[in-house]
Amino acid sequence: MTLEFFSATDVGRARDNNEDSVALDESVGLAVLADGMGGYNAGEVASQMLTGFIRAELGRWLKESGASASVSDVRRAMDICVDNANRAIFNAANTNPRYAGMGTTLVLGVFRPEGLLLGHVGDSRAYRMRGGQLTQISRDHSLLQEQLDAGLLTPEEAVFSSNKNLVTRAVGVEDAVMLELHQHELQPGDLYLFCSDGLSDMLDDDALRQLLINHPSLSEAAQALIDGANDMGGRDNIALVLVRAEGRVRSEGRAWWPFGKR
């Protein structure tokens, strides 16, 4: 099985600066997306600090240890790296008045032979397209999601909620953060979409699904998604990562590596 990666960001129609950030290291199957928050462009600082830190530190660890490391080793490395990045952002926010209160969401994927190790914080999302069906595989850390879980709002009411963008968990706003981390099976033909809420707030799941189906090229799909969000108003920055698994799983007993050379 091999993996194809593509990422893109767009400022949208309503903002002057882009507080979203993405980073890839295809050689180790690493994809990172962040949506920053905070005044004086501090959200841009937080998201870029996070994606750059994770790409550098976790990417280096995966190069050195990832091929022989167990799933539990990789999960621990992801936790440690996010914790270190959180402290760096938190310290920057507390030592520079311009960055006070900054933070960022996170979607972090490590694609391995055992499957996708997916970590997330906040309301940026991860989706999987399999067999023509689109499924959200992350769960928002947001006040709106908590209200839905508690039965205080219906999904129809949630569309018009004023609490849509209030996150309950973010990287860098406190001295510690909890990374929600799950493992997902990889199958040939799977297509994964990581995105900021600048995309998911503008396009519902059915619209996302239809655009992905209609554009088999990852670069064309990315542009169609961005154009679709902007056509609906583009009220926020847009960031996305697309990852497609291709080929066949080799027979049992033969090692396979989903992102090329070891």
C-alpha atoms as one frame of an Amber mdcrd trajectory, in Angstrom:
protein
   0.000   0.000   0.000   1.209   3.500  -0.783  -0.033   6.883   0.382  -0.571
  10.060  -1.614  -0.553  13.382   0.271  -1.765  16.863  -0.602  -2.284  19.990
   1.521  -3.564  23.505   0.943  -4.591  26.656   2.808  -6.583  29.708   1.769
  -7.227  32.998   3.537 -10.941  32.905   2.690 -13.139  35.872   1.821 -13.436
  37.678   5.174  -9.941  37.650   6.738  -6.756  39.552   5.898  -4.322  37.088
   7.466  -4.196  33.310   7.550  -4.134  31.739  11.016  -4.342  28.172   9.655
  -1.212  26.109   9.113  -0.391  22.666   7.707   2.766  20.549   7.596   3.580
  17.226   5.948   6.464  14.792   6.096   5.495  12.133   3.581   8.670  10.123
   4.210   7.350   9.145   7.664   3.609   9.357   6.998   3.112  12.506   9.073
   0.355  15.085   8.532  -0.394  18.070  10.800  -3.090  20.761  10.630  -3.704
  23.647  13.033  -6.183  26.533  13.275  -4.845  29.343  15.454  -6.696  31.802
  17.659  -5.724  35.028  19.408  -5.426  38.742  18.713  -2.649  40.696  16.973
  -2.035  37.806  14.559  -1.108  35.631  17.538  -3.234  32.783  16.185  -0.972
  32.663  13.163   2.033  32.435  15.479   0.491  29.620  17.539  -0.531  27.475
  14.569   2.828  27.858  12.837   4.701  27.106  16.054   2.662  23.944  16.505
   2.912  22.541  12.989   6.599  23.432  12.712   7.439  21.925  16.096   5.616
  18.664  15.426   7.024  18.268  11.917  10.554  18.832  13.194  10.481  16.909
  16.474   8.041  14.066  15.792   9.272  13.809  12.205  12.843  13.343  13.408
  11.802  10.735  15.975   9.820   8.803  13.355  12.816   8.830  11.001  15.098
   7.512  13.721  12.778   5.093  15.510   9.445   4.853  13.759  10.056   1.852
  11.490  10.893  -0.429  14.400   8.791   1.273  17.077   5.601  -0.282  18.427
   2.233   1.440  18.197   2.425   2.247  21.904   5.855   3.829  21.342   4.472
   6.044  18.585   1.436   7.012  20.660   3.720   8.010  23.523   5.947  10.010
  21.152   2.880  11.851  19.822   1.736  12.669  23.364   5.171  13.906  24.408
   5.639  16.008  21.291   2.248  17.700  21.631   2.882  18.313  25.338   6.241
  19.945  24.553   4.700  22.072  21.802   1.880  23.085  24.150   4.365  24.275
  26.759   6.336  26.239  24.158   3.209  28.042  22.941   1.919  28.599  26.490
   5.266  30.064  27.590   5.405  32.337  24.538   1.878  33.553  25.275   2.787
  34.336  28.873   6.082  36.115  28.175   5.030  38.306  25.239   1.988  40.559
  25.761   1.251  40.542  22.015   0.675  36.777  22.186  -1.429  36.717  25.354
  -4.240  34.193  25.116  -3.096  32.609  21.870  -3.782  28.964  21.164  -4.557
  26.573  18.354  -6.500  23.490  17.395  -4.701  20.399  16.131  -5.258  17.403
  13.907  -2.252  15.083  13.863  -2.021  11.905  11.793   0.729   9.281  11.688
   0.105   6.700   8.970   1.699   3.340   9.726   1.396  -0.285   8.599  -0.819
  -0.891  11.645  -3.165   1.908  10.618  -3.702   5.616  11.171  -2.825   6.997
  14.588  -5.020  10.090  14.814  -4.718  12.730  17.501  -6.748  15.910  17.778
  -7.463  18.892  20.011 -10.274  21.380  19.424 -12.780  21.567  16.588 -10.639
  20.973  13.517 -11.783  17.692  12.011 -10.740  14.422  10.416 -12.965  12.566
   7.943 -12.609   9.235   6.131 -14.114   8.461   2.745 -14.568   4.707   2.273
 -16.768   3.013  -0.295 -18.347   6.336  -1.233 -19.370   7.085   2.372 -17.904
  10.011   4.311 -17.495   9.555   8.078 -16.229  12.058  10.629 -13.632  10.151
  12.679 -12.779  12.944  15.122 -15.153  14.432  17.680 -15.173  18.184  18.231
 -13.916  19.526  21.539 -16.465  22.349  21.569 -19.304  23.747  23.637 -21.648
  23.005  20.755 -20.676  19.321  20.744 -21.206  19.134  24.502 -24.685  20.637
  24.064 -25.461  18.083  21.354 -24.196  15.225  23.533 -26.349  16.427  26.430
 -29.448  16.651  24.245 -29.749  20.410  24.760 -29.685  21.002  21.009 -30.777
  19.021  17.987 -28.441  18.749  14.969 -30.845  21.042  13.103 -30.665  23.675
  15.861 -26.883  23.348  16.036 -26.541  24.720  12.509 -27.738  28.134  13.765
 -26.037  28.083  17.172 -24.020  31.100  18.304 -21.668  28.734  20.163 -20.373
  27.062  17.016 -16.776  28.254  17.377 -16.290  28.014  21.152 -13.721  25.271
  21.737 -13.358  23.508  25.085  -9.819  22.323  24.453  -6.894  23.957  22.605
  -3.118  23.737  22.421  -1.218  26.491  24.227  -3.954  28.068  26.350  -3.050
  26.155  29.534   0.163  24.604  30.812  -1.099  21.124  29.926  -3.353  19.755
  27.190  -4.963  16.365  26.596  -4.476  14.915  23.121  -7.379  12.656  22.135
  -5.762   9.781  20.267  -7.297   6.819  18.423  -6.150   4.161  15.954  -8.012
   3.531  12.695  -7.619   0.672  10.241  -6.271   1.593   6.817  -7.846   0.021
   3.739  -6.879   0.425   0.069  -9.002   3.171  -1.456  -9.456   5.096   1.785
  -9.353   8.870   1.466  -8.709  10.978   4.584  -9.558  14.662   4.934  -8.230
  16.822   7.766  -9.689  20.336   7.813 -10.173  23.505   9.840 -13.649  24.784
  10.615 -13.273  27.299   7.803 -14.150  24.367   5.569 -16.506  22.291   7.729
 -18.579  25.321   8.809 -19.149  26.330   5.186 -19.830  22.902   3.663 -21.884
  20.144   5.284 -20.859  16.495   5.145 -22.905  15.758   2.044 -21.324  18.660
   0.155 -17.839  17.524   1.218 -18.612  13.974   0.093 -19.930  15.057  -3.290
 -16.919  17.245  -4.029 -14.517  14.450  -3.099 -16.385  11.979  -5.313 -16.471
  14.381  -8.252 -12.750  15.204  -8.135 -10.544  12.081  -8.011  -7.312  14.094
  -8.232  -6.231  15.266  -4.779  -5.097  18.662  -6.051  -8.371  19.175  -7.924
 -10.381  18.003  -4.912  -8.534  20.430  -2.648  -9.223  23.352  -4.964 -12.875
  22.358  -5.341 -13.282  22.226  -1.555 -11.673  25.641  -1.105 -13.749  27.134
  -3.923 -16.894  25.606  -2.418 -16.202  27.103   1.012 -15.480  30.501  -0.500
 -18.599  30.340  -2.648 -20.594  29.855   0.569 -19.083  32.996   2.066 -15.528
  32.028   3.048 -16.032  33.481   6.524 -12.808  32.005   7.909  -9.418  30.745
   6.825  -9.469  27.338   5.156  -6.916  24.569   5.657  -7.020  20.972   4.524
  -4.926  17.852   4.165  -5.900  14.974   1.860  -4.313  11.522   2.166  -5.250
   8.599  -0.063  -4.266   4.958   0.495  -3.682   3.065  -2.729  -2.744  -0.458
  -3.789  -3.116  -3.812  -2.088  -2.083  -5.004   1.334   0.672  -7.557   0.869
   0.127 -11.122   1.945   0.615 -12.026   5.589   4.223 -12.445   6.584   5.543
  -9.793   4.198   6.248  -6.343   5.569   4.731  -3.314   3.879   5.404   0.340
   4.460   2.706   2.807   3.423   4.849   5.812   2.637   7.671   4.544   0.479
  11.202   3.811   1.585  12.081   2.933   5.137
